[in-house]
CSV table of C-alpha atoms in Angstrom, one decimal:
chain,number,residue,atom,x,y,z
B,1,MET,CA,-11.2,10.1,0.7
B,2,PRO,CA,-11.9,13.3,2.7
B,3,PRO,CA,-9.0,15.6,3.5
B,4,VAL,CA,-6.7,14.8,6.4
B,5,ALA,CA,-8.0,17.9,8.3
B,6,SER,CA,-11.6,16.6,8.0
B,7,VAL,CA,-10.6,13.2,9.4
B,8,ARG,CA,-8.6,14.8,12.2
B,9,ASP,CA,-11.5,17.1,13.2
B,10,SER,CA,-14.0,14.3,13.1
B,11,SER,CA,-11.6,12.1,15.2
B,12,GLN,CA,-11.2,14.9,17.8
B,13,GLN,CA,-15.0,15.4,18.0
B,14,GLN,CA,-15.5,11.7,18.5
B,15,ALA,CA,-12.8,11.4,21.1
B,16,GLU,CA,-14.2,14.3,23.1
B,17,SER,CA,-17.7,12.7,23.0
B,18,GLY,CA,-16.4,9.7,24.9
B,19,THR,CA,-17.7,7.3,22.4
B,20,ARG,CA,-16.5,3.7,22.7
B,21,TYR,CA,-14.8,2.6,19.5
B,22,GLY,CA,-13.9,-1.1,20.1
B,23,PRO,CA,-17.0,-2.6,18.4
B,24,ALA,CA,-16.7,-0.2,15.4
B,25,LEU,CA,-13.0,-1.0,15.0
B,26,THR,CA,-13.6,-4.7,15.3
B,27,LEU,CA,-16.2,-4.5,12.5
B,28,LEU,CA,-13.9,-2.5,10.3
B,29,ALA,CA,-11.1,-4.9,10.9
B,30,SER,CA,-13.4,-7.7,9.6
B,31,LEU,CA,-13.5,-5.9,6.3
B,32,PHE,CA,-9.7,-5.9,6.0
B,33,PHE,CA,-9.8,-9.6,6.8
B,34,MET,CA,-12.4,-10.4,4.2
B,35,TRP,CA,-10.8,-8.6,1.3
B,36,GLY,CA,-7.4,-10.1,2.2
B,37,PHE,CA,-9.0,-13.5,2.4
B,38,ILE,CA,-10.9,-13.2,-0.9
B,39,THR,CA,-7.9,-11.8,-2.8
B,40,VAL,CA,-5.6,-14.7,-1.8
B,41,ILE,CA,-8.2,-17.3,-2.7
B,42,ASN,CA,-7.1,-16.5,-6.2
B,43,ASN,CA,-3.7,-18.2,-5.5
B,44,THR,CA,-5.5,-21.6,-5.2
B,45,LEU,CA,-8.2,-20.7,-7.8
B,46,LEU,CA,-5.6,-20.0,-10.6
B,47,PRO,CA,-4.0,-23.5,-10.7
B,48,HIS,CA,-7.6,-24.9,-10.4
B,49,LEU,CA,-8.8,-22.9,-13.4
B,50,ARG,CA,-5.6,-23.7,-15.3
B,51,SER,CA,-6.5,-27.4,-15.2
B,52,VAL,CA,-10.3,-26.9,-15.7
B,53,PHE,CA,-9.9,-24.8,-18.8
B,54,ASP,CA,-6.6,-26.2,-20.0
B,55,LEU,CA,-4.9,-22.8,-19.9
B,56,ASN,CA,-1.3,-21.8,-20.6
B,57,TYR,CA,0.5,-19.6,-18.1
B,58,THR,CA,-0.3,-16.4,-20.1
B,59,GLN,CA,-4.0,-17.2,-19.9
B,60,THR,CA,-3.7,-18.1,-16.2
B,61,THR,CA,-2.0,-14.9,-15.2
B,62,LEU,CA,-4.4,-12.9,-17.3
B,63,ILE,CA,-7.0,-13.9,-14.7
B,64,GLU,CA,-5.0,-12.0,-12.0
B,65,SER,CA,-4.4,-9.1,-14.5
B,66,VAL,CA,-8.1,-8.6,-14.8
B,67,TRP,CA,-8.4,-8.5,-11.0
B,68,PHE,CA,-5.8,-5.7,-10.7
B,69,ILE,CA,-7.1,-3.8,-13.7
B,70,ALA,CA,-10.3,-3.3,-11.6
B,71,TYR,CA,-8.2,-1.3,-9.1
B,72,PHE,CA,-7.3,1.1,-11.8
B,73,VAL,CA,-10.7,1.3,-13.4
B,74,ALA,CA,-12.8,1.4,-10.2
B,75,SER,CA,-10.8,3.8,-8.1
B,76,ILE,CA,-12.1,7.1,-9.4
B,77,PRO,CA,-15.8,5.9,-9.7
B,78,SER,CA,-15.5,4.7,-6.1
B,79,ALA,CA,-14.4,8.1,-4.9
B,80,LYS,CA,-17.2,9.8,-6.8
B,81,LEU,CA,-19.8,7.3,-5.4
B,82,ILE,CA,-18.5,7.9,-1.8
B,83,GLU,CA,-18.8,11.7,-2.3
B,84,LYS,CA,-22.4,11.3,-3.5
B,85,ILE,CA,-23.8,8.8,-1.0
B,86,GLY,CA,-21.4,8.8,1.9
B,87,TYR,CA,-19.0,6.3,3.4
B,88,GLN,CA,-21.2,3.9,5.3
B,89,LYS,CA,-23.6,3.3,2.3
B,90,SER,CA,-20.5,2.8,0.1
B,91,LEU,CA,-19.2,0.1,2.4
B,92,VAL,CA,-22.5,-1.7,2.2
B,93,ILE,CA,-22.6,-1.4,-1.6
B,94,GLY,CA,-19.0,-2.6,-1.9
B,95,LEU,CA,-19.8,-5.7,0.1
B,96,LEU,CA,-22.9,-6.4,-2.0
B,97,VAL,CA,-21.0,-5.9,-5.2
B,98,MET,CA,-18.5,-8.5,-3.9
B,99,ALA,CA,-21.3,-10.9,-3.0
B,100,ALA,CA,-22.8,-10.5,-6.5
B,101,GLY,CA,-19.4,-11.4,-8.0
B,102,ALA,CA,-19.2,-14.4,-5.7
B,103,LEU,CA,-22.6,-15.6,-6.8
B,104,GLY,CA,-21.5,-15.0,-10.4
B,105,MET,CA,-18.5,-17.3,-9.8
B,106,MET,CA,-21.0,-20.0,-8.9
B,107,LEU,CA,-22.7,-19.4,-12.3
B,108,ALA,CA,-19.4,-19.5,-14.1
B,109,ALA,CA,-18.6,-22.8,-12.5
B,110,SER,CA,-22.0,-24.2,-13.5
B,111,ILE,CA,-21.6,-23.4,-17.2
B,112,PRO,CA,-18.4,-23.6,-17.0
B,113,SER,CA,-17.0,-20.5,-18.7
B,114,TYR,CA,-13.6,-18.9,-18.7
B,115,GLY,CA,-15.0,-15.5,-19.9
B,116,VAL,CA,-17.7,-15.4,-17.2
B,117,THR,CA,-15.1,-16.2,-14.6
B,118,LEU,CA,-13.0,-13.3,-15.8
B,119,ALA,CA,-16.0,-11.0,-15.6
B,120,MET,CA,-17.0,-12.1,-12.1
B,121,LEU,CA,-13.5,-11.7,-10.7
B,122,PHE,CA,-13.5,-8.2,-12.1
B,123,VAL,CA,-16.8,-7.5,-10.3
B,124,ILE,CA,-15.4,-8.9,-7.0
B,125,ALA,CA,-12.2,-6.8,-7.3
B,126,SER,CA,-14.3,-3.6,-8.1
B,127,GLY,CA,-16.2,-4.2,-4.8
B,128,ILE,CA,-12.9,-4.6,-2.9
B,129,THR,CA,-11.6,-1.3,-4.5
B,130,LEU,CA,-14.7,0.5,-3.2
B,131,LEU,CA,-14.1,-1.0,0.3
B,132,GLN,CA,-10.5,0.1,0.3
B,133,VAL,CA,-11.3,3.6,-0.7
B,134,ALA,CA,-14.1,3.9,1.9
B,135,ALA,CA,-12.7,1.9,4.8
B,136,ASN,CA,-9.3,3.5,5.3
B,137,PRO,CA,-10.7,6.9,6.4
B,138,TYR,CA,-13.0,5.2,8.9
B,139,VAL,CA,-10.0,3.4,10.5
B,140,ALA,CA,-8.5,6.9,11.0
B,141,VAL,CA,-11.5,8.3,12.9
B,142,VAL,CA,-12.7,5.5,15.1
B,143,GLY,CA,-10.7,6.5,18.1
B,144,LYS,CA,-8.2,9.1,19.3
B,145,PRO,CA,-6.1,10.8,16.6
B,146,GLU,CA,-2.8,10.0,18.4
B,147,THR,CA,-3.5,6.2,18.2
B,148,ALA,CA,-4.4,6.2,14.5
B,149,SER,CA,-1.1,4.5,13.5
B,150,SER,CA,-1.7,1.7,16.0
B,151,ARG,CA,-5.2,1.1,14.6
B,152,LEU,CA,-4.0,1.0,11.0
B,153,ASN,CA,-1.4,-1.5,12.0
B,154,LEU,CA,-4.1,-3.6,13.7
B,155,VAL,CA,-6.3,-3.8,10.6
B,156,GLN,CA,-3.3,-4.6,8.4
B,157,ALA,CA,-2.5,-7.5,10.7
B,158,MET,CA,-6.1,-8.6,10.2
B,159,ASN,CA,-5.6,-8.4,6.5
B,160,SER,CA,-2.5,-10.6,6.8
B,161,ALA,CA,-4.5,-13.1,8.9
B,162,GLY,CA,-7.0,-13.3,6.0
B,163,THR,CA,-4.3,-13.9,3.5
B,164,MET,CA,-2.7,-16.6,5.7
B,165,LEU,CA,-6.0,-18.5,6.2
B,166,ALA,CA,-7.3,-18.3,2.6
B,167,PRO,CA,-4.8,-20.8,1.1
B,168,MET,CA,-6.0,-23.5,3.6
B,169,PHE,CA,-9.6,-22.7,2.7
B,170,GLY,CA,-8.9,-22.8,-1.0
B,171,ALA,CA,-6.7,-25.9,-0.8
B,172,TYR,CA,-9.4,-27.9,1.1
B,173,LEU,CA,-12.6,-26.7,-0.6
B,174,ILE,CA,-11.3,-26.1,-4.1
B,175,LEU,CA,-8.2,-28.1,-4.8
B,176,GLY,CA,-8.9,-30.9,-2.3
B,177,ARG,CA,-12.3,-31.6,-3.9
B,178,SER,CA,-11.1,-31.7,-7.5
B,179,LYS,CA,-9.4,-34.3,-9.7
B,180,GLY,CA,-6.9,-31.8,-11.0
B,181,GLY,CA,-6.1,-30.6,-7.5
B,182,THR,CA,-5.4,-34.1,-6.1
B,183,ALA,CA,-3.7,-35.7,-9.1
B,184,ALA,CA,-0.1,-35.6,-10.0
B,185,ALA,CA,1.2,-32.4,-11.6
B,186,ASP,CA,0.4,-31.8,-15.3
B,187,VAL,CA,-2.2,-34.5,-15.4
B,188,VAL,CA,-4.5,-34.3,-18.5
B,189,LEU,CA,-8.1,-34.3,-17.5
B,190,THR,CA,-11.0,-35.6,-19.6
B,191,PRO,CA,-13.8,-33.2,-20.5
B,192,ALA,CA,-16.1,-34.9,-18.0
B,193,GLU,CA,-13.4,-34.5,-15.2
B,194,ARG,CA,-13.0,-30.8,-16.1
B,195,PHE,CA,-16.7,-30.3,-15.8
B,196,ALA,CA,-16.8,-32.1,-12.5
B,197,ASP,CA,-13.8,-30.1,-11.2
B,198,ALA,CA,-15.5,-26.8,-12.1
B,199,GLN,CA,-18.3,-27.6,-9.7
B,200,SER,CA,-15.9,-27.5,-6.7
B,201,VAL,CA,-15.9,-23.7,-6.8
B,202,ILE,CA,-19.7,-23.5,-6.1
B,203,LEU,CA,-19.6,-24.3,-2.4
B,204,PRO,CA,-16.7,-22.0,-1.3
B,205,TYR,CA,-18.0,-19.0,-3.3
B,206,GLY,CA,-21.5,-19.7,-1.9
B,207,LEU,CA,-20.1,-19.5,1.6
B,208,VAL,CA,-18.2,-16.3,0.8
B,209,ALA,CA,-21.3,-14.7,-0.7
B,210,ALA,CA,-23.3,-15.5,2.4
B,211,VAL,CA,-20.7,-14.0,4.8
B,212,LEU,CA,-20.5,-10.8,2.6
B,213,VAL,CA,-24.3,-10.3,2.7
B,214,VAL,CA,-24.3,-10.8,6.5
B,215,LEU,CA,-21.5,-8.2,6.9
B,216,ALA,CA,-23.4,-5.8,4.6
B,217,LEU,CA,-26.5,-6.1,6.8
B,218,VAL,CA,-24.5,-5.6,10.0
B,219,ILE,CA,-22.7,-2.5,8.7
B,220,ALA,CA,-25.9,-1.0,7.3
B,221,ARG,CA,-27.4,-1.1,10.8
B,222,PHE,CA,-24.2,-0.2,12.8
B,223,PRO,CA,-23.8,3.3,14.1
B,224,LEU,CA,-20.5,4.1,12.4
B,225,PRO,CA,-19.0,7.6,13.1
B,226,ALA,CA,-19.9,10.3,10.6
B,227,MET,CA,-17.1,11.9,8.5
B,228,GLY,CA,-16.5,15.6,9.1
B,229,SER,CA,-16.5,18.0,6.1
B,230,ALA,CA,-16.2,21.4,7.7
B,231,THR,CA,-12.5,21.9,6.6
B,232,GLN,CA,-12.7,20.2,3.2
B,233,ARG,CA,-12.9,23.3,1.1
B,234,LEU,CA,-10.1,25.0,3.0
B,235,ALA,CA,-7.9,21.9,2.5
B,236,LYS,CA,-8.6,21.9,-1.2
B,237,GLU,CA,-7.6,25.6,-1.6
B,238,GLU,CA,-4.4,24.9,0.4
B,239,ARG,CA,-3.5,21.9,-1.8
B,240,ALA,CA,-4.1,23.9,-5.0
B,241,ARG,CA,-1.0,26.0,-4.2
B,242,HIS,CA,1.4,23.1,-4.4
B,243,SER,CA,2.6,20.6,-6.9
B,244,LEU,CA,2.9,16.8,-6.4
B,245,TRP,CA,5.5,16.4,-9.1
B,246,LYS,CA,8.2,18.4,-7.2
B,247,HIS,CA,8.4,15.6,-4.6
B,248,ARG,CA,11.0,13.0,-5.7
B,249,ASN,CA,9.9,10.4,-3.1
B,250,LEU,CA,6.4,10.4,-4.6
B,251,VAL,CA,7.5,10.5,-8.2
B,252,PHE,CA,9.6,7.4,-7.8
B,253,GLY,CA,7.3,5.9,-5.2
B,254,ILE,CA,4.4,5.4,-7.6
B,255,PRO,CA,6.4,3.1,-10.0
B,256,ALA,CA,7.9,1.5,-6.9
B,257,ILE,CA,4.4,0.4,-5.7
B,258,PHE,CA,3.5,-0.6,-9.3
B,259,ILE,CA,6.7,-2.7,-9.8
B,260,TYR,CA,6.6,-4.3,-6.3
B,261,LEU,CA,3.0,-5.5,-7.0
B,262,ILE,CA,4.3,-7.3,-10.1
B,263,ALA,CA,6.7,-9.2,-7.9
B,264,GLU,CA,4.3,-10.0,-5.0
B,265,ILE,CA,1.5,-11.2,-7.3
B,266,GLY,CA,3.7,-13.1,-9.6
B,267,VAL,CA,5.2,-15.1,-6.7
B,268,ALA,CA,1.8,-15.8,-5.1
B,269,ASN,CA,0.0,-16.7,-8.4
B,270,LEU,CA,2.6,-19.1,-9.8
B,271,PHE,CA,3.6,-20.6,-6.4
B,272,VAL,CA,1.4,-23.7,-6.6
B,273,ASN,CA,2.4,-24.5,-10.2
B,274,PHE,CA,6.1,-24.0,-9.4
B,275,VAL,CA,6.1,-26.1,-6.2
B,276,SER,CA,4.2,-28.9,-8.0
B,277,GLN,CA,6.9,-29.4,-10.5
B,278,PRO,CA,8.7,-32.8,-10.3
B,279,ASP,CA,12.2,-31.3,-9.9
B,280,ILE,CA,11.0,-28.9,-7.2
B,281,ALA,CA,8.8,-30.6,-4.6
B,282,ASN,CA,6.7,-32.9,-6.8
B,283,LEU,CA,3.5,-32.2,-4.8
B,284,THR,CA,-0.2,-32.3,-5.9
B,285,HIS,CA,-1.8,-28.9,-6.3
B,286,GLU,CA,-3.7,-29.5,-3.0
B,287,LYS,CA,-0.5,-30.1,-1.0
B,288,ALA,CA,1.3,-27.2,-2.7
B,289,GLY,CA,-1.6,-24.9,-1.9
B,290,GLN,CA,-1.2,-25.7,1.7
B,291,TYR,CA,2.4,-24.3,1.6
B,292,LEU,CA,1.0,-21.0,0.5
B,293,THR,CA,0.1,-20.5,4.2
B,294,PHE,CA,3.8,-20.3,5.0
B,295,LEU,CA,4.3,-17.7,2.3
B,296,TRP,CA,1.6,-15.4,3.6
B,297,GLY,CA,2.4,-16.3,7.2
B,298,GLY,CA,5.9,-15.0,6.6
B,299,MET,CA,4.5,-11.7,5.4
B,300,MET,CA,2.6,-11.3,8.6
B,301,VAL,CA,5.6,-12.1,10.7
B,302,GLY,CA,7.7,-9.8,8.7
B,303,ARG,CA,5.4,-6.9,9.2
B,304,PHE,CA,5.6,-7.3,13.0
B,305,LEU,CA,9.4,-7.7,12.8
B,306,GLY,CA,9.9,-4.8,10.5
B,307,SER,CA,7.7,-2.5,12.6
B,308,ALA,CA,9.9,-3.3,15.6
B,309,ILE,CA,13.1,-2.7,13.7
B,310,MET,CA,11.9,0.6,12.3
B,311,GLN,CA,11.5,2.0,15.8
B,312,LYS,CA,15.3,2.2,15.9
B,313,VAL,CA,16.4,2.0,12.3
B,314,ASP,CA,15.6,4.4,9.4
B,315,ALA,CA,12.7,2.9,7.3
B,316,ALA,CA,14.6,3.4,4.0
B,317,LEU,CA,17.5,1.4,5.3
B,318,VAL,CA,15.2,-1.4,6.5
B,319,LEU,CA,13.6,-1.4,3.0
B,320,ALA,CA,17.0,-1.6,1.4
B,321,ALA,CA,18.0,-4.6,3.5
B,322,PHE,CA,14.7,-6.4,2.8
B,323,SER,CA,15.0,-5.8,-0.9
B,324,VAL,CA,18.5,-7.3,-1.0
B,325,GLY,CA,17.2,-10.3,0.9
B,326,ALA,CA,14.4,-10.7,-1.6
B,327,PHE,CA,16.8,-10.4,-4.5
B,328,VAL,CA,19.1,-13.1,-3.1
B,329,VAL,CA,16.3,-15.6,-2.4
B,330,MET,CA,14.8,-15.1,-5.8
B,331,LEU,CA,18.2,-16.0,-7.4
B,332,VAL,CA,18.2,-19.2,-5.3
B,333,THR,CA,14.7,-19.9,-6.6
B,334,VAL,CA,15.8,-19.5,-10.2
B,335,PHE,CA,19.1,-21.4,-10.1
B,336,SER,CA,18.5,-24.2,-7.6
B,337,THR,CA,16.1,-27.2,-7.5
B,338,GLY,CA,14.3,-29.3,-4.9
B,339,PRO,CA,13.5,-28.1,-1.4
B,340,ALA,CA,16.0,-25.2,-1.7
B,341,ALA,CA,14.1,-23.7,-4.5
B,342,MET,CA,10.7,-24.2,-2.8
B,343,TRP,CA,11.8,-22.8,0.6
B,344,SER,CA,13.6,-19.8,-1.0
B,345,LEU,CA,10.4,-18.9,-2.8
B,346,ILE,CA,8.5,-19.2,0.5
B,347,LEU,CA,11.1,-17.0,2.2
B,348,VAL,CA,10.5,-14.2,-0.2
B,349,GLY,CA,7.2,-13.6,1.6
B,350,LEU,CA,9.2,-12.5,4.7
B,351,PHE,CA,11.2,-10.0,2.7
B,352,HIS,CA,8.2,-8.7,0.8
B,353,SER,CA,6.2,-8.1,4.0
B,354,ILE,CA,7.3,-4.5,4.7
B,355,MET,CA,7.6,-3.3,1.1
B,356,PHE,CA,4.1,-2.0,0.3
B,357,PRO,CA,3.5,-0.2,3.6
B,358,THR,CA,7.1,1.2,3.8
B,359,ILE,CA,7.1,2.4,0.2
B,360,PHE,CA,3.7,4.0,0.8
B,361,THR,CA,4.9,5.8,3.9
B,362,LEU,CA,8.1,7.0,2.3
B,363,GLY,CA,6.1,8.1,-0.8
B,364,ILE,CA,3.8,10.4,1.1
B,365,LYS,CA,6.5,11.8,3.5
B,366,GLY,CA,6.7,15.5,3.4
B,367,LEU,CA,3.7,16.0,1.1
B,368,GLY,CA,1.8,18.1,3.7
B,369,PRO,CA,-1.5,19.4,2.1
B,370,LEU,CA,-0.8,17.1,-0.9
B,371,THR,CA,-0.9,13.9,1.2
B,372,GLU,CA,-4.4,12.9,0.0
B,373,GLU,CA,-3.7,13.3,-3.7
B,374,GLY,CA,-0.4,11.5,-3.3
B,375,SER,CA,-2.0,8.7,-1.4
B,376,GLY,CA,-4.6,8.3,-4.1
B,377,LEU,CA,-1.9,7.9,-6.8
B,378,LEU,CA,-0.1,5.3,-4.8
B,379,ILE,CA,-3.3,3.3,-4.3
B,380,MET,CA,-4.0,3.4,-8.0
B,381,ALA,CA,-0.4,2.0,-8.6
B,382,ILE,CA,-1.7,-1.2,-7.1
B,383,ALA,CA,-2.9,-1.9,-10.7
B,384,GLY,CA,0.7,-2.9,-11.3
B,385,GLY,CA,-0.4,-6.4,-10.3
B,386,ALA,CA,-2.1,-6.6,-13.6
B,387,LEU,CA,1.3,-6.9,-15.3
B,388,VAL,CA,1.8,-10.3,-13.8
B,389,VAL,CA,0.6,-11.5,-17.2
B,390,VAL,CA,4.2,-10.5,-18.4
B,391,GLN,CA,5.6,-13.2,-16.1
B,392,GLY,CA,3.0,-15.6,-17.5
B,393,TRP,CA,4.3,-14.9,-21.0
B,394,LEU,CA,7.9,-15.4,-19.8
B,395,ALA,CA,7.0,-18.7,-18.2
B,396,ASP,CA,5.4,-19.9,-21.5
B,397,ALA,CA,8.4,-18.7,-23.6
B,398,TYR,CA,11.4,-19.5,-21.3
B,399,GLY,CA,10.1,-21.8,-18.5
B,400,LEU,CA,8.4,-21.2,-15.2
B,401,GLN,CA,11.5,-21.1,-13.1
B,402,ALA,CA,13.3,-18.7,-15.4
B,403,SER,CA,10.3,-16.3,-15.2
B,404,PHE,CA,11.2,-15.5,-11.6
B,405,LEU,CA,14.1,-13.4,-12.9
B,406,LEU,CA,11.5,-10.8,-13.5
B,407,THR,CA,10.7,-10.8,-9.8
B,408,ALA,CA,14.5,-10.4,-9.0
B,409,ALA,CA,14.6,-7.4,-11.3
B,410,CYS,CA,11.6,-5.9,-9.5
B,411,GLU,CA,13.5,-6.2,-6.2
B,412,LEU,CA,16.4,-4.2,-7.6
B,413,TYR,CA,14.1,-1.2,-8.4
B,414,VAL,CA,12.8,-1.3,-4.8
B,415,LEU,CA,16.5,-1.2,-3.7
B,416,PHE,CA,17.1,1.8,-5.9
B,417,TYR,CA,14.0,3.5,-4.4
B,418,ALA,CA,15.1,2.8,-0.8
B,419,LEU,CA,18.7,4.2,-1.4
B,420,TRP,CA,17.9,7.2,-3.6
B,421,GLY,CA,14.4,7.6,-4.9
B,422,SER,CA,12.8,7.8,-1.5
B,423,LYS,CA,14.8,10.8,-0.4
B,424,THR,CA,12.6,13.9,0.1
B,425,THR,CA,13.2,17.1,-1.8
B,426,ALA,CA,12.1,20.5,-0.8
B,427,GLU,CA,9.2,21.7,-2.9
B,428,ALA,CA,10.0,24.7,-5.0
B,429,ALA,CA,7.9,27.8,-4.4
């Protein structure tokens, strides 16, 4: 990303020119919607692949681990690509990389192949990483600088809308059109049924690929604002005189993002399998997938609610309260059965809602000229989602329900960060 000063100068120049930003902001919001949508399709894809390839929980969660490893691997190459070819071309390439991965998923379904599936999901996630690195600065410049926060909240809401709609899409077009998705939990499929089920992925990913290509063509021809670079060198020289590691809120914020992602991704990925169990809700995977909408819908509601509360209450205190709520509902999930266990797991979405943006905001607080580097490290910490494979191993070794004790432990670290780790410290000279 370019330095904050560059973004601010570019924003001011655009504001003074009287340019209308509505169409550009709408187009950028569609990108946030799409990567939220595609990411959450995984939540219905994972139980589908588990039955198609007869995977254990470790192998199932490895799929999501590969997805988040891409964030770590692709972040630095994405930044270098943007520096070389610019932001608009990078957005187009990111969308085309995602489209190529979606087409590859159709190939993986036709074979079918677990290995090719892993590779294609890595490709899709790499494209999303490039979009994230490129799109965020654009959101900051399409409009007046004083309304940047409002615009960022808007696109985050669009991201939540994508995550809320994706489970319905996946449940209907993937789980609803497969034997494993509509049969009773833990049904054993014949090889012929597995092959037929694999084909249900072809249509949804074909539709996704088509939408991504159309978006790439639109963005390639759209007059997006240019990013300013006049103050970039000055900002780099200023940042060189400071140290990131003297800021406690960032040092503890990086593992807070990393650990929180383990909790969020573990809940989302194992939700369908958990709810489908006979002693929980005894639903088919298709029906259980539909309940994911409530989980992600709770996250969207929680973001609006948390934003309103934080106008009057310190963000760290709100984060602490939400982490306590998340810890309590996860204990209910682990030690209860039936509807209570199912709805407590759904409710954790409400408490998780504010965690990522609030930790991120607290993590960069007071960094001044180091804000860009600190933000980059926090974004790379999203790779923590790759460690969801640890919960998969716990589920295989000790049971799926008991594995959510890992989630509860993650909530305790977030509580520690809210109460102590997020406190800013004056940087030494």
